[in-house]
């Protein structure tokens, strides 16, 4: 239960030190199911459905912004008394982690894994490492209108008409192959997901990257739907203790396309004592 009374659905599996896995926008805890067998023998894995996600209707009027999700994450840590957490965030999950770190420092965190995300989604004349390299405020405003009129198709189009050639061909030539995803999206309540998206486009975590002084594993798709290679290298350049893996010819979900490689890279990163800090990294006073 979050501190505003909203029920946050969490799946817990395995025993050992804690791993918290945060899924992408419009997804659910099921995103991480393929990796449980290789993790739960040694770790206790926490997977949530982020507020407004997973098909769960909201009980409260609180808008499900990324700021609120970062507070939900803090509530989760406090409720389960988690410390020295390995946190894995894909897409929205990565932004939630960055928001948490912006507000709390690296409180409760031991290591982080970031999967295919930019610290600033919208582009402008001075920032070209956001979505597509040219997704500016005007395009974002148009996309929000499209989400309101046809949520499912707009989400599919965002990924299907981006930088990944295979995804473009699939969306254009075989739209029926996306029917399972289309059905899932049409079953969701679009309002909280749209509100969440809007908060993501207003966020800027570039300065936050400099404050991450715990080990960081960065996994990016070499053929991401949304981000050019410059984005991955920018993030690596701003985090002092980061290791970057680019999975060639994979899209915005590189961990799903190369599952065996991802779990091997993640386990190597988690299990290695290299870079582990003996003291907690910078912690800001908790906000009320």
mmCIF file of C-alpha atoms in Angstrom:
data_model
loop_
_atom_site.group_PDB
_atom_site.id
_atom_site.type_symbol
_atom_site.label_atom_id
_atom_site.label_comp_id
_atom_site.label_asym_id
_atom_site.label_seq_id
_atom_site.Cartn_x
_atom_site.Cartn_y
_atom_site.Cartn_z
ATOM 1 C CA UNK A 1 0.000 0.000 0.000
ATOM 2 C CA UNK A 2 1.443 3.389 -0.999
ATOM 3 C CA UNK A 3 1.356 6.321 1.405
ATOM 4 C CA UNK A 4 -1.636 7.846 -0.398
ATOM 5 C CA UNK A 5 -3.696 4.657 -0.022
ATOM 6 C CA UNK A 6 -3.149 3.332 -3.551
ATOM 7 C CA UNK A 7 -2.593 -0.408 -3.806
ATOM 8 C CA UNK A 8 0.636 -1.248 -5.622
ATOM 9 C CA UNK A 9 0.725 -4.843 -6.871
ATOM 10 C CA UNK A 10 4.072 -6.555 -6.216
ATOM 11 C CA UNK A 11 5.207 -10.095 -7.049
ATOM 12 C CA UNK A 12 7.954 -11.518 -4.810
ATOM 13 C CA UNK A 13 9.984 -14.606 -5.692
ATOM 14 C CA UNK A 14 13.091 -16.332 -4.351
ATOM 15 C CA UNK A 15 15.351 -15.788 -1.366
ATOM 16 C CA UNK A 16 18.491 -13.783 -0.849
ATOM 17 C CA UNK A 17 19.620 -10.183 -1.339
ATOM 18 C CA UNK A 18 16.960 -7.976 -2.976
ATOM 19 C CA UNK A 19 16.592 -7.243 -6.665
ATOM 20 C CA UNK A 20 13.858 -4.785 -7.684
ATOM 21 C CA UNK A 21 12.856 -4.903 -11.367
ATOM 22 C CA UNK A 22 10.922 -1.994 -12.902
ATOM 23 C CA UNK A 23 9.160 -2.498 -16.235
ATOM 24 C CA UNK A 24 8.589 -0.169 -19.161
ATOM 25 C CA UNK A 25 5.664 2.103 -20.013
ATOM 26 C CA UNK A 26 2.390 0.209 -20.731
ATOM 27 C CA UNK A 27 4.029 -3.095 -19.627
ATOM 28 C CA UNK A 28 3.738 -5.059 -16.364
ATOM 29 C CA UNK A 29 5.679 -7.265 -13.961
ATOM 30 C CA UNK A 30 5.466 -10.040 -16.560
ATOM 31 C CA UNK A 31 8.255 -8.317 -18.501
ATOM 32 C CA UNK A 32 10.727 -9.966 -16.117
ATOM 33 C CA UNK A 33 9.268 -13.492 -16.048
ATOM 34 C CA UNK A 34 11.872 -14.944 -18.463
ATOM 35 C CA UNK A 35 14.671 -14.156 -15.996
ATOM 36 C CA UNK A 36 13.218 -15.442 -12.737
ATOM 37 C CA UNK A 37 14.627 -18.962 -12.913
ATOM 38 C CA UNK A 38 18.188 -17.645 -13.188
ATOM 39 C CA UNK A 39 17.759 -15.157 -10.326
ATOM 40 C CA UNK A 40 15.485 -16.586 -7.655
ATOM 41 C CA UNK A 41 17.860 -19.323 -6.529
ATOM 42 C CA UNK A 42 20.179 -16.654 -5.115
ATOM 43 C CA UNK A 43 18.124 -13.467 -4.874
ATOM 44 C CA UNK A 44 14.743 -12.261 -3.702
ATOM 45 C CA UNK A 45 13.148 -10.603 -6.718
ATOM 46 C CA UNK A 46 10.515 -7.863 -6.374
ATOM 47 C CA UNK A 47 8.504 -7.060 -9.508
ATOM 48 C CA UNK A 48 5.739 -4.500 -9.413
ATOM 49 C CA UNK A 49 3.023 -3.304 -11.717
ATOM 50 C CA UNK A 50 3.718 0.415 -11.627
ATOM 51 C CA UNK A 51 0.826 2.663 -10.637
ATOM 52 C CA UNK A 52 -1.720 2.754 -13.475
ATOM 53 C CA UNK A 53 -0.141 -0.272 -15.200
ATOM 54 C CA UNK A 54 -0.831 -3.967 -15.424
ATOM 55 C CA UNK A 55 -4.573 -3.598 -15.918
ATOM 56 C CA UNK A 56 -5.173 -2.526 -12.296
ATOM 57 C CA UNK A 57 -7.736 0.226 -11.869
ATOM 58 C CA UNK A 58 -6.633 3.085 -9.662
ATOM 59 C CA UNK A 59 -8.273 3.479 -6.257
ATOM 60 C CA UNK A 60 -7.073 7.057 -5.658
ATOM 61 C CA UNK A 61 -7.200 10.297 -7.607
ATOM 62 C CA UNK A 62 -3.415 10.746 -7.441
ATOM 63 C CA UNK A 63 -2.019 11.369 -10.919
ATOM 64 C CA UNK A 64 0.460 8.554 -11.773
ATOM 65 C CA UNK A 65 3.427 10.724 -12.670
ATOM 66 C CA UNK A 66 7.046 9.563 -12.652
ATOM 67 C CA UNK A 67 7.483 11.629 -9.493
ATOM 68 C CA UNK A 68 4.693 9.661 -7.811
ATOM 69 C CA UNK A 69 6.220 6.372 -9.004
ATOM 70 C CA UNK A 70 9.574 7.327 -7.476
ATOM 71 C CA UNK A 71 7.746 7.884 -4.187
ATOM 72 C CA UNK A 72 6.046 4.507 -4.646
ATOM 73 C CA UNK A 73 9.511 3.001 -5.006
ATOM 74 C CA UNK A 74 10.601 4.635 -1.778
ATOM 75 C CA UNK A 75 7.425 3.292 -0.129
ATOM 76 C CA UNK A 76 8.290 -0.191 -1.413
ATOM 77 C CA UNK A 77 11.796 0.013 0.056
ATOM 78 C CA UNK A 78 10.423 1.212 3.376
ATOM 79 C CA UNK A 79 7.574 -1.311 3.544
ATOM 80 C CA UNK A 80 9.807 -4.323 2.907
ATOM 81 C CA UNK A 81 12.770 -2.766 4.754
ATOM 82 C CA UNK A 82 14.998 -3.132 1.708
ATOM 83 C CA UNK A 83 18.593 -1.920 1.654
ATOM 84 C CA UNK A 84 21.553 -2.512 -0.649
ATOM 85 C CA UNK A 85 19.095 -3.096 -3.486
ATOM 86 C CA UNK A 86 20.054 -4.137 -6.996
ATOM 87 C CA UNK A 87 17.609 -2.069 -9.094
ATOM 88 C CA UNK A 88 16.897 -2.876 -12.743
ATOM 89 C CA UNK A 89 14.893 -0.379 -14.785
ATOM 90 C CA UNK A 90 13.799 -0.602 -18.398
ATOM 91 C CA UNK A 91 12.472 2.502 -20.163
ATOM 92 C CA UNK A 92 9.912 3.955 -17.709
ATOM 93 C CA UNK A 93 11.631 1.908 -15.025
ATOM 94 C CA UNK A 94 14.931 3.644 -15.737
ATOM 95 C CA UNK A 95 13.279 7.063 -15.529
ATOM 96 C CA UNK A 96 11.668 6.060 -12.225
ATOM 97 C CA UNK A 97 15.093 5.144 -10.867
ATOM 98 C CA UNK A 98 16.584 8.445 -12.022
ATOM 99 C CA UNK A 99 13.708 10.366 -10.419
ATOM 100 C CA UNK A 100 14.232 8.411 -7.196
ATOM 101 C CA UNK A 101 17.957 9.213 -7.233
ATOM 102 C CA UNK A 102 17.271 12.877 -7.978
ATOM 103 C CA UNK A 103 15.073 13.073 -4.865
ATOM 104 C CA UNK A 104 16.852 10.666 -2.499
ATOM 105 C CA UNK A 105 20.375 10.215 -3.741
ATOM 106 C CA UNK A 106 21.377 6.549 -3.861
ATOM 107 C CA UNK A 107 19.631 5.756 -0.595
ATOM 108 C CA UNK A 108 18.982 1.999 -0.273
ATOM 109 C CA UNK A 109 20.710 1.239 -3.590
ATOM 110 C CA UNK A 110 23.776 -0.950 -4.135
ATOM 111 C CA UNK A 111 23.890 -1.180 -7.937
ATOM 112 C CA UNK A 112 21.648 -0.125 -10.816
ATOM 113 C CA UNK A 113 20.987 -1.513 -14.288
ATOM 114 C CA UNK A 114 19.553 0.856 -16.883
ATOM 115 C CA UNK A 115 18.025 -0.533 -20.073
ATOM 116 C CA UNK A 116 17.699 1.600 -23.243
ATOM 117 C CA UNK A 117 16.648 4.989 -21.966
ATOM 118 C CA UNK A 118 17.486 8.649 -22.477
ATOM 119 C CA UNK A 119 17.670 11.042 -19.520
ATOM 120 C CA UNK A 120 15.581 13.540 -21.519
ATOM 121 C CA UNK A 121 12.950 12.305 -23.953
ATOM 122 C CA UNK A 122 12.188 15.519 -25.826
ATOM 123 C CA UNK A 123 14.722 17.038 -28.181
ATOM 124 C CA UNK A 124 15.519 20.660 -28.936
ATOM 125 C CA UNK A 125 18.242 22.653 -30.683
ATOM 126 C CA UNK A 126 20.760 21.763 -27.980
ATOM 127 C CA UNK A 127 19.679 18.163 -27.224
ATOM 128 C CA UNK A 128 19.466 15.528 -29.947
ATOM 129 C CA UNK A 129 19.767 12.394 -27.789
ATOM 130 C CA UNK A 130 16.064 12.066 -27.046
ATOM 131 C CA UNK A 131 13.400 10.110 -28.956
ATOM 132 C CA UNK A 132 14.262 9.632 -32.645
ATOM 133 C CA UNK A 133 16.795 12.476 -32.391
ATOM 134 C CA UNK A 134 14.064 14.908 -33.468
ATOM 135 C CA UNK A 135 11.057 14.371 -31.195
ATOM 136 C CA UNK A 136 10.564 17.954 -30.061
ATOM 137 C CA UNK A 137 7.779 19.574 -28.055
ATOM 138 C CA UNK A 138 5.609 20.067 -31.133
ATOM 139 C CA UNK A 139 5.785 16.374 -32.020
ATOM 140 C CA UNK A 140 5.154 15.462 -28.388
ATOM 141 C CA UNK A 141 2.005 17.612 -28.292
ATOM 142 C CA UNK A 142 0.735 15.934 -31.459
ATOM 143 C CA UNK A 143 1.481 12.493 -29.992
ATOM 144 C CA UNK A 144 -0.517 13.308 -26.854
ATOM 145 C CA UNK A 145 -3.494 14.199 -29.062
ATOM 146 C CA UNK A 146 -3.136 10.899 -30.901
ATOM 147 C CA UNK A 147 -2.976 8.990 -27.609
ATOM 148 C CA UNK A 148 -6.253 10.572 -26.554
ATOM 149 C CA UNK A 149 -7.979 9.596 -29.810
ATOM 150 C CA UNK A 150 -6.552 6.068 -30.333
ATOM 151 C CA UNK A 151 -4.304 5.046 -27.491
ATOM 152 C CA UNK A 152 -3.389 1.523 -28.600
ATOM 153 C CA UNK A 153 -2.523 2.393 -32.181
ATOM 154 C CA UNK A 154 -0.564 5.479 -31.160
ATOM 155 C CA UNK A 155 1.635 3.440 -28.796
ATOM 156 C CA UNK A 156 2.260 0.825 -31.484
ATOM 157 C CA UNK A 157 3.026 3.526 -34.042
ATOM 158 C CA UNK A 158 5.544 5.192 -31.725
ATOM 159 C CA UNK A 159 7.633 2.030 -31.710
ATOM 160 C CA UNK A 160 6.709 0.834 -35.174
ATOM 161 C CA UNK A 161 7.604 4.014 -37.052
ATOM 162 C CA UNK A 162 10.821 4.816 -35.225
ATOM 163 C CA UNK A 163 14.490 4.125 -35.935
ATOM 164 C CA UNK A 164 14.342 0.314 -36.106
ATOM 165 C CA UNK A 165 13.958 -0.820 -39.715
ATOM 166 C CA UNK A 166 12.620 -4.269 -38.822
ATOM 167 C CA UNK A 167 9.938 -2.701 -36.627
ATOM 168 C CA UNK A 168 8.966 -0.267 -39.401
ATOM 169 C CA UNK A 169 8.570 -3.084 -41.915
ATOM 170 C CA UNK A 170 6.580 -5.160 -39.434
ATOM 171 C CA UNK A 171 4.225 -2.295 -38.612
ATOM 172 C CA UNK A 172 3.770 -1.337 -42.260
ATOM 173 C CA UNK A 173 3.613 -4.750 -43.938
ATOM 174 C CA UNK A 174 2.290 -7.092 -41.232
ATOM 175 C CA UNK A 175 0.125 -5.065 -38.853
ATOM 176 C CA UNK A 176 -1.805 -8.198 -37.830
ATOM 177 C CA UNK A 177 1.386 -9.546 -36.216
ATOM 178 C CA UNK A 178 0.908 -6.867 -33.543
ATOM 179 C CA UNK A 179 -2.629 -7.920 -32.684
ATOM 180 C CA UNK A 180 -1.642 -9.443 -29.327
ATOM 181 C CA UNK A 181 0.019 -6.197 -28.243
ATOM 182 C CA UNK A 182 -2.869 -4.200 -29.693
ATOM 183 C CA UNK A 183 -5.373 -6.250 -27.680
ATOM 184 C CA UNK A 184 -3.362 -5.755 -24.460
ATOM 185 C CA UNK A 185 -3.188 -2.006 -24.988
ATOM 186 C CA UNK A 186 -6.896 -1.741 -25.714
ATOM 187 C CA UNK A 187 -7.644 -3.475 -22.410
ATOM 188 C CA UNK A 188 -5.769 -0.798 -20.447
ATOM 189 C CA UNK A 189 -7.245 2.368 -18.976
ATOM 190 C CA UNK A 190 -5.489 4.979 -21.136
ATOM 191 C CA UNK A 191 -5.958 8.022 -18.886
ATOM 192 C CA UNK A 192 -3.329 7.163 -16.218
ATOM 193 C CA UNK A 193 -0.905 5.922 -18.862
ATOM 194 C CA UNK A 194 -1.251 9.159 -20.821
ATOM 195 C CA UNK A 195 -0.715 11.185 -17.649
ATOM 196 C CA UNK A 196 2.364 9.118 -16.909
ATOM 197 C CA UNK A 197 3.729 9.687 -20.415
ATOM 198 C CA UNK A 198 3.208 13.420 -20.158
ATOM 199 C CA UNK A 199 5.229 13.520 -16.938
ATOM 200 C CA UNK A 200 8.040 11.604 -18.638
ATOM 201 C CA UNK A 201 8.280 14.157 -21.427
ATOM 202 C CA UNK A 202 8.611 16.962 -18.890
ATOM 203 C CA UNK A 203 11.501 15.310 -17.029
ATOM 204 C CA UNK A 204 15.227 15.971 -17.440
ATOM 205 C CA UNK A 205 17.695 13.738 -15.592
ATOM 206 C CA UNK A 206 20.933 14.785 -17.255
ATOM 207 C CA UNK A 207 22.251 16.401 -14.073
ATOM 208 C CA UNK A 208 21.122 13.382 -12.045
ATOM 209 C CA UNK A 209 23.479 11.091 -13.948
ATOM 210 C CA UNK A 210 26.491 12.886 -12.484
ATOM 211 C CA UNK A 211 25.358 11.989 -8.954
ATOM 212 C CA UNK A 212 25.252 8.224 -9.510
ATOM 213 C CA UNK A 213 28.408 6.954 -7.818
ATOM 214 C CA UNK A 214 27.387 3.348 -7.379
ATOM 215 C CA UNK A 215 28.125 0.740 -10.055
ATOM 216 C CA UNK A 216 25.845 0.996 -13.093
ATOM 217 C CA UNK A 217 25.247 -1.502 -15.872
ATOM 218 C CA UNK A 218 23.917 0.084 -19.071
ATOM 219 C CA UNK A 219 22.259 -2.161 -21.663
ATOM 220 C CA UNK A 220 21.200 -0.505 -24.919
ATOM 221 C CA UNK A 221 19.747 -1.758 -28.171
ATOM 222 C CA UNK A 222 22.033 -1.297 -31.141
ATOM 223 C CA UNK A 223 18.932 -0.817 -33.295
ATOM 224 C CA UNK A 224 16.680 0.843 -30.710
ATOM 225 C CA UNK A 225 13.324 2.110 -31.928
ATOM 226 C CA UNK A 226 13.908 5.404 -30.146
ATOM 227 C CA UNK A 227 17.562 6.158 -29.443
ATOM 228 C CA UNK A 228 20.699 6.465 -31.498
ATOM 229 C CA UNK A 229 24.014 5.105 -30.247
ATOM 230 C CA UNK A 230 25.001 8.597 -29.112
ATOM 231 C CA UNK A 231 22.401 8.376 -26.331
ATOM 232 C CA UNK A 232 23.978 5.280 -24.802
ATOM 233 C CA UNK A 233 27.463 6.781 -24.930
ATOM 234 C CA UNK A 234 26.222 10.045 -23.439
ATOM 235 C CA UNK A 235 24.738 8.217 -20.445
ATOM 236 C CA UNK A 236 27.942 6.232 -19.954
ATOM 237 C CA UNK A 237 30.040 9.399 -20.094
ATOM 238 C CA UNK A 238 28.020 10.980 -17.284
ATOM 239 C CA UNK A 239 28.030 8.087 -14.800
ATOM 240 C CA UNK A 240 31.441 7.657 -13.218
ATOM 241 C CA UNK A 241 31.239 3.919 -12.545
ATOM 242 C CA UNK A 242 29.268 2.655 -15.546
ATOM 243 C CA UNK A 243 29.753 -0.315 -17.847
ATOM 244 C CA UNK A 244 28.009 -0.148 -21.232
ATOM 245 C CA UNK A 245 26.827 -3.117 -23.290
ATOM 246 C CA UNK A 246 25.284 -2.448 -26.700
ATOM 247 C CA UNK A 247 23.374 -5.433 -28.054
ATOM 248 C CA UNK A 248 23.703 -5.156 -31.803
ATOM 249 C CA UNK A 249 20.574 -5.456 -33.948
ATOM 250 C CA UNK A 250 18.215 -5.359 -30.967
ATOM 251 C CA UNK A 251 15.449 -2.833 -30.411
ATOM 252 C CA UNK A 252 14.207 -0.899 -27.354
ATOM 253 C CA UNK A 253 14.022 -4.209 -25.436
ATOM 254 C CA UNK A 254 17.539 -5.648 -25.869
ATOM 255 C CA UNK A 255 17.082 -7.825 -22.773
ATOM 256 C CA UNK A 256 14.194 -9.632 -24.465
ATOM 257 C CA UNK A 257 15.964 -10.218 -27.771
ATOM 258 C CA UNK A 258 19.146 -11.587 -26.188
ATOM 259 C CA UNK A 259 17.858 -13.094 -22.958
ATOM 260 C CA UNK A 260 20.748 -15.461 -22.294
ATOM 261 C CA UNK A 261 23.287 -12.712 -22.830
ATOM 262 C CA UNK A 262 21.354 -10.275 -20.670
ATOM 263 C CA UNK A 263 20.999 -12.608 -17.702
ATOM 264 C CA UNK A 264 24.683 -13.524 -17.992
ATOM 265 C CA UNK A 265 25.699 -9.855 -18.104
ATOM 266 C CA UNK A 266 23.350 -9.010 -15.237
ATOM 267 C CA UNK A 267 24.568 -11.883 -13.050
ATOM 268 C CA UNK A 268 28.206 -11.032 -13.747
ATOM 269 C CA UNK A 269 27.500 -7.420 -12.822
ATOM 270 C CA UNK A 270 25.560 -8.281 -9.665
ATOM 271 C CA UNK A 271 27.904 -10.985 -8.438
ATOM 272 C CA UNK A 272 31.142 -9.146 -9.092
ATOM 273 C CA UNK A 273 32.598 -7.420 -6.010
ATOM 274 C CA UNK A 274 34.369 -4.982 -8.309
ATOM 275 C CA UNK A 275 33.134 -1.450 -7.748
ATOM 276 C CA UNK A 276 31.033 -2.299 -4.694
ATOM 277 C CA UNK A 277 31.047 0.528 -2.208
ATOM 278 C CA UNK A 278 31.550 -0.100 1.469
ATOM 279 C CA UNK A 279 29.652 3.059 2.416
ATOM 280 C CA UNK A 280 26.337 4.412 1.205
ATOM 281 C CA UNK A 281 26.510 6.928 -1.581
ATOM 282 C CA UNK A 282 25.220 10.455 -1.200
ATOM 283 C CA UNK A 283 21.816 10.641 0.437
ATOM 284 C CA UNK A 284 19.582 13.678 0.358
ATOM 285 C CA UNK A 285 17.171 14.471 3.169
ATOM 286 C CA UNK A 286 13.919 12.625 2.519
ATOM 287 C CA UNK A 287 11.064 14.830 1.367
ATOM 288 C CA UNK A 288 7.775 14.669 3.213
#
